[in-house]
PDB file of C-alpha atoms in Angstrom:
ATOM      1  CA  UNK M  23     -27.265-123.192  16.599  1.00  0.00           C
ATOM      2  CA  UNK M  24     -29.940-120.849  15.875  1.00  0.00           C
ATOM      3  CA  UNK M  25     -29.234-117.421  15.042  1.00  0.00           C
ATOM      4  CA  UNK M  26     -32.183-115.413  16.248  1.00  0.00           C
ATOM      5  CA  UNK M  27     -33.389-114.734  20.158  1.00  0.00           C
ATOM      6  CA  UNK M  28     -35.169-117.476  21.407  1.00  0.00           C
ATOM      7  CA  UNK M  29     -39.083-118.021  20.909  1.00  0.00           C
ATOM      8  CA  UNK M  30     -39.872-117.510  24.611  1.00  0.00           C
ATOM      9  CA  UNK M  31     -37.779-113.884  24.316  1.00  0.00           C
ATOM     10  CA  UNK M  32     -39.716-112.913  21.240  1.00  0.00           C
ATOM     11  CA  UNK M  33     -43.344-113.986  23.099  1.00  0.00           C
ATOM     12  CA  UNK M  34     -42.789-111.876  26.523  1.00  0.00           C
ATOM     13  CA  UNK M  35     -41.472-108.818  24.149  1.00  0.00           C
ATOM     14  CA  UNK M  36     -44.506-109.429  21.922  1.00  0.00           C
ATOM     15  CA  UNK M  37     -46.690-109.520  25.140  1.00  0.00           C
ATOM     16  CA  UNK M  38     -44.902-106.327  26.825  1.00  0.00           C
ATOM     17  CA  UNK M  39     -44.916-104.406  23.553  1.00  0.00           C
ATOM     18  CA  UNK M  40     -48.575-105.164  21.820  1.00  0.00           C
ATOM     19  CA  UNK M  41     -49.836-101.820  22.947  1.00  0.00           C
ATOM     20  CA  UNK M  42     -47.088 -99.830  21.477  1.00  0.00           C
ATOM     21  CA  UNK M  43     -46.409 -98.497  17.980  1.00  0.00           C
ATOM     22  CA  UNK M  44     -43.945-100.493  16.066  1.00  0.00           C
ATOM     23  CA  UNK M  45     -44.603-103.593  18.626  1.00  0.00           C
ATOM     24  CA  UNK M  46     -44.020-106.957  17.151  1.00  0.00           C
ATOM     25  CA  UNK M  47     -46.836-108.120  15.275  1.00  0.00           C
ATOM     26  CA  UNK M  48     -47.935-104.722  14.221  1.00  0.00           C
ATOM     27  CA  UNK M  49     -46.684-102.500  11.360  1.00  0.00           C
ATOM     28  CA  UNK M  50     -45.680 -99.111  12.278  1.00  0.00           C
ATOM     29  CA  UNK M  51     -43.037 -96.526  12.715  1.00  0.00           C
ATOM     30  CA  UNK M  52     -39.318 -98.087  13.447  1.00  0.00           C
ATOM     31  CA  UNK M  53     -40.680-101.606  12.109  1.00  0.00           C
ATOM     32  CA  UNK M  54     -39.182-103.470   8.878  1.00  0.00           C
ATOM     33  CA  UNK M  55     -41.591-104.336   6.532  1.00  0.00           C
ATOM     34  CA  UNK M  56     -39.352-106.894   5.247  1.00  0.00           C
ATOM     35  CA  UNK M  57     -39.611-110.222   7.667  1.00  0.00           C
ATOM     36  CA  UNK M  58     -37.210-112.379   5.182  1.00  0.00           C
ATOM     37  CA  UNK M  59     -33.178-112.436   5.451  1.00  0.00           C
ATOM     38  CA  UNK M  60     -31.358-109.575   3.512  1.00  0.00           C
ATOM     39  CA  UNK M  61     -30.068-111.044   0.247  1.00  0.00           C
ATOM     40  CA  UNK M  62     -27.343-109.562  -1.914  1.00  0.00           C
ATOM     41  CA  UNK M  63     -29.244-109.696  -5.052  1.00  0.00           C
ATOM     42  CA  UNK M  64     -32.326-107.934  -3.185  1.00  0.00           C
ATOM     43  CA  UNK M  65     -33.178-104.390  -5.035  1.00  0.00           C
ATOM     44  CA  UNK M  66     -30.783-101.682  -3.750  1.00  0.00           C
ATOM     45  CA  UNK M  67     -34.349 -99.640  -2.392  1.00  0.00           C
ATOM     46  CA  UNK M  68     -35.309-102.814  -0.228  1.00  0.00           C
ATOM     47  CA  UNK M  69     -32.227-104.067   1.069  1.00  0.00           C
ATOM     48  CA  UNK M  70     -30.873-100.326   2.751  1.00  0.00           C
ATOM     49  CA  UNK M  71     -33.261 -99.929   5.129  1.00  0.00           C
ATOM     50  CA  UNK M  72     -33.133-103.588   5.896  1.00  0.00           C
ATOM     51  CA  UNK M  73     -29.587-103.043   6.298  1.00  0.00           C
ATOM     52  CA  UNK M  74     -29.550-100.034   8.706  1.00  0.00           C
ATOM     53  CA  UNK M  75     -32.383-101.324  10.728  1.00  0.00           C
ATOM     54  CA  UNK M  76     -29.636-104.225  11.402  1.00  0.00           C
ATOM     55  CA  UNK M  77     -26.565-101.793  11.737  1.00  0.00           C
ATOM     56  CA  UNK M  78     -28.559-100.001  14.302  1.00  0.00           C
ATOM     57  CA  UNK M  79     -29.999-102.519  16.504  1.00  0.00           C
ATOM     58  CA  UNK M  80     -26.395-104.427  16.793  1.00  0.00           C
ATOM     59  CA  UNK M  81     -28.500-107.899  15.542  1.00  0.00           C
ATOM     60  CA  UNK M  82     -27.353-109.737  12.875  1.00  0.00           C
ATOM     61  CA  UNK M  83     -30.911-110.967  11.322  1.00  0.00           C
ATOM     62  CA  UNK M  84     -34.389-108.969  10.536  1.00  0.00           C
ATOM     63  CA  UNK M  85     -36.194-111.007  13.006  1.00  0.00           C
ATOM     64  CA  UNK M  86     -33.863-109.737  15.756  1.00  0.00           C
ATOM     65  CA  UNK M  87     -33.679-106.212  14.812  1.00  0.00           C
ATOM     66  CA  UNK M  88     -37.440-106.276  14.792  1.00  0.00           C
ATOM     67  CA  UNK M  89     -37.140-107.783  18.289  1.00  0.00           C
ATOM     68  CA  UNK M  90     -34.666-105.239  19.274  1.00  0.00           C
ATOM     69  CA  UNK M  91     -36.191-102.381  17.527  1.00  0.00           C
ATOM     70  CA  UNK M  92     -40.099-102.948  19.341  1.00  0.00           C
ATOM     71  CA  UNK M  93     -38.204-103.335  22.853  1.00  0.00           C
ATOM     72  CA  UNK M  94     -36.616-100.418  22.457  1.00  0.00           C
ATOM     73  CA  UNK M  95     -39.491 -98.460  22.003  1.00  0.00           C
ATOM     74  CA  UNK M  96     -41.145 -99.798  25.194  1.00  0.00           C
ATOM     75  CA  UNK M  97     -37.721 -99.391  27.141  1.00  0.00           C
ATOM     76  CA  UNK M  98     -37.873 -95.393  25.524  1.00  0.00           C
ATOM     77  CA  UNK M  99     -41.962 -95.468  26.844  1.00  0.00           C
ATOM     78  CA  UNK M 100     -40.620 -96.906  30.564  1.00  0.00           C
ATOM     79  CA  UNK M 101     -37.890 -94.043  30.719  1.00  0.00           C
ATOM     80  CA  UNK M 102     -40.596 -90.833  30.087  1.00  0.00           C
ATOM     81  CA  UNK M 103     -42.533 -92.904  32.615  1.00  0.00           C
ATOM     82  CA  UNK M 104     -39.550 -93.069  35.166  1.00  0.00           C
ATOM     83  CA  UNK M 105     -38.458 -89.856  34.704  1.00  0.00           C
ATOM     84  CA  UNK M 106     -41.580 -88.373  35.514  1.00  0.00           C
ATOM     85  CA  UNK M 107     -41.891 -90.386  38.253  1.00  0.00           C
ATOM     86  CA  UNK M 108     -38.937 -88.916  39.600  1.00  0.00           C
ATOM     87  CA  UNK M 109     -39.740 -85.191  38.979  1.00  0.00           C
ATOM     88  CA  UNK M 110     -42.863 -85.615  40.873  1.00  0.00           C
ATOM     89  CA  UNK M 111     -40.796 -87.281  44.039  1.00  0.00           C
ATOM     90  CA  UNK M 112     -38.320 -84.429  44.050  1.00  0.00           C
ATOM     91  CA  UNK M 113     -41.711 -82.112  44.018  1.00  0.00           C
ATOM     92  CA  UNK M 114     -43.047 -84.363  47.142  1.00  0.00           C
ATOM     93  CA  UNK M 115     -39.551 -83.887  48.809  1.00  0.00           C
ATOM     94  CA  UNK M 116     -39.442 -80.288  48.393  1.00  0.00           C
ATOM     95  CA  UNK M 117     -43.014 -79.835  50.124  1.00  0.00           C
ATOM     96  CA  UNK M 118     -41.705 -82.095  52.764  1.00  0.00           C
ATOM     97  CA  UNK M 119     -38.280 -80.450  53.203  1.00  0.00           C
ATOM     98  CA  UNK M 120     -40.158 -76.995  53.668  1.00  0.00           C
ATOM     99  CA  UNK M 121     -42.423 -78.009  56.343  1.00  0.00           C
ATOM    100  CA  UNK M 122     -40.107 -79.569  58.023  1.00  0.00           C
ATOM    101  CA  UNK M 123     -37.392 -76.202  58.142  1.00  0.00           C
ATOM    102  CA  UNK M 124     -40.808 -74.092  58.500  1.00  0.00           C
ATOM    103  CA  UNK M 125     -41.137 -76.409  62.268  1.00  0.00           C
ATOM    104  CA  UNK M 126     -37.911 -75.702  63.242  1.00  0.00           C
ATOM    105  CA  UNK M 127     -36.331 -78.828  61.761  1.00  0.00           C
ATOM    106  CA  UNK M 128     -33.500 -79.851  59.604  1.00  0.00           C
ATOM    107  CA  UNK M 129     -33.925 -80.407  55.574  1.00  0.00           C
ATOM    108  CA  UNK M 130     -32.395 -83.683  55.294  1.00  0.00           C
ATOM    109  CA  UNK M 131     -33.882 -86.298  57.837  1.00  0.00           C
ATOM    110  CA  UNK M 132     -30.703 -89.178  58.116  1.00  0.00           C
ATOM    111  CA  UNK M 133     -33.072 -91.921  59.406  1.00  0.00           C
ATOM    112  CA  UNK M 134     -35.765 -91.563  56.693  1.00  0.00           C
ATOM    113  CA  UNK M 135     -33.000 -91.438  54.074  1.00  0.00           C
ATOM    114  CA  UNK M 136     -31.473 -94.560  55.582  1.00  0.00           C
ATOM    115  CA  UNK M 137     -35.033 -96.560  55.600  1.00  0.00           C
ATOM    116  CA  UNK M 138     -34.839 -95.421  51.768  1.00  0.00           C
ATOM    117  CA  UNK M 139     -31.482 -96.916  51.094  1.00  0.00           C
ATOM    118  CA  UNK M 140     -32.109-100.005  52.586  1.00  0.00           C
ATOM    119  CA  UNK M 141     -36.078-100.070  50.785  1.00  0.00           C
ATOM    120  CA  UNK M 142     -33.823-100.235  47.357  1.00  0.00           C
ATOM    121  CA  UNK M 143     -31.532-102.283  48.595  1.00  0.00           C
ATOM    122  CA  UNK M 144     -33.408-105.198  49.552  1.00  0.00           C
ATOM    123  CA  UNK M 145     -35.546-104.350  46.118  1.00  0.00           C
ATOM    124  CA  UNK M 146     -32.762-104.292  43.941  1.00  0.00           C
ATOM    125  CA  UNK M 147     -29.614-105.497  45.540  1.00  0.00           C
ATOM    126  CA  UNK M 148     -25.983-103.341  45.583  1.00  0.00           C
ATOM    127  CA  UNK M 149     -26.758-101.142  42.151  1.00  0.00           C
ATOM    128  CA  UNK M 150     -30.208-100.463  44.251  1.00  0.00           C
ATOM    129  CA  UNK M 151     -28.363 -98.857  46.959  1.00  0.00           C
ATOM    130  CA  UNK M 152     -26.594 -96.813  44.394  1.00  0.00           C
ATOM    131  CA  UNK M 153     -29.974 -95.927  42.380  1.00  0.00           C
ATOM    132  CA  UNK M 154     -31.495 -94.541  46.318  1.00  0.00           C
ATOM    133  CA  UNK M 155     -28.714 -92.446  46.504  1.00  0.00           C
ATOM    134  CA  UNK M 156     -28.714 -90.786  43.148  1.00  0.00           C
ATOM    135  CA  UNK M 157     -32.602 -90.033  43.747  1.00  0.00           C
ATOM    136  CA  UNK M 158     -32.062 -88.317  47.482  1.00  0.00           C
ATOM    137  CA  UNK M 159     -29.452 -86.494  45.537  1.00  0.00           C
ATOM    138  CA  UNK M 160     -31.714 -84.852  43.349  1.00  0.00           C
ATOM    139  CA  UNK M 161     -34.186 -84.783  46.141  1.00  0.00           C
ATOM    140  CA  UNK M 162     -32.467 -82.645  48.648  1.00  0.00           C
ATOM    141  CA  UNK M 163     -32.564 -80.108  45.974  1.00  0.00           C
ATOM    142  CA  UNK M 164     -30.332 -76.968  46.539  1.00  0.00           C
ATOM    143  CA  UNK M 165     -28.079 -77.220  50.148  1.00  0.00           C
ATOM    144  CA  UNK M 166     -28.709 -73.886  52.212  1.00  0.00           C
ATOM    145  CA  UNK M 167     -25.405 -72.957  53.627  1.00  0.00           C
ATOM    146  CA  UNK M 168     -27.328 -72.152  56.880  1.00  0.00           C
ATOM    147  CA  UNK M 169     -29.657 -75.388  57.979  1.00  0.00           C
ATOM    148  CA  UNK M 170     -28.792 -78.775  56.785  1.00  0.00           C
TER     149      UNK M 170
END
């Protein structure tokens, strides 16, 4: 049985990563030096951080926690991305919320929030219906206690 991810895993992640710091295949910051097994007898200086990298990443071989390490980074890179992403939709919601109360309307359209739910739905199945809500959560932004 073979103890590390299998080669296909460790391509894509090489392919996703390549343009990141500490990406597979590239030296860098968060990457082991080391690509050989930790060995008892190895000098105390060397084996540590060969050792930690491990403990942190949960794997229980170099090659993994290299694996682990480099996709980590990337999945750190997608969250800035996603989060940003969202700030700038809860800006777009705010500009349409206020146009819409400056017309005479309400703040929260039910039928545009609906076509939203169903958008992530279909996308992403049942946890997608839960991810729409959470974003027109922080969308609607502050509830007036006069206009809904």
């Amino acid at each position: 049985m073979a103890s590390g991810p299998p080669d296909a895993m460790v391509v894509l992640l090489e392919q996703l990563t390549s343009d990141l710091p500490g990406a597979p295949g590239r030296q860098g910051p968060g990457r082991l030096s080391s690509s050989g097994p930790c060995r008892p007898g190895a000098a105390p200086d060397h084996q540590e951080p060969l050792m930690a990298a491990i403990d942190v990443t949960g794997a229980r071989t170099t090659e993994a926690a290299d694996v682990i390490t480099g996709a980590r980074e990337r999945i750190d890179a997608l969250d800035d991305r996603i989060i940003g992403l969202i700030q700038e939709r809860v800006a777009v919601s705010a500009v349409i919320q206020e146009a819409r109360i400056a017309s005479g309307g309400r703040r929260v359209n039910l039928s545009r929030e609906m076509d939203v739910l169903g958008h992530y739905r279909e996308a992403l199945g049942k946890p997608g219906t839960a991810l729409a809500m959470t974003l027109l959560e922080l969308c609607r932004g502050k509830m007036s206690t006069t206009r809904l």
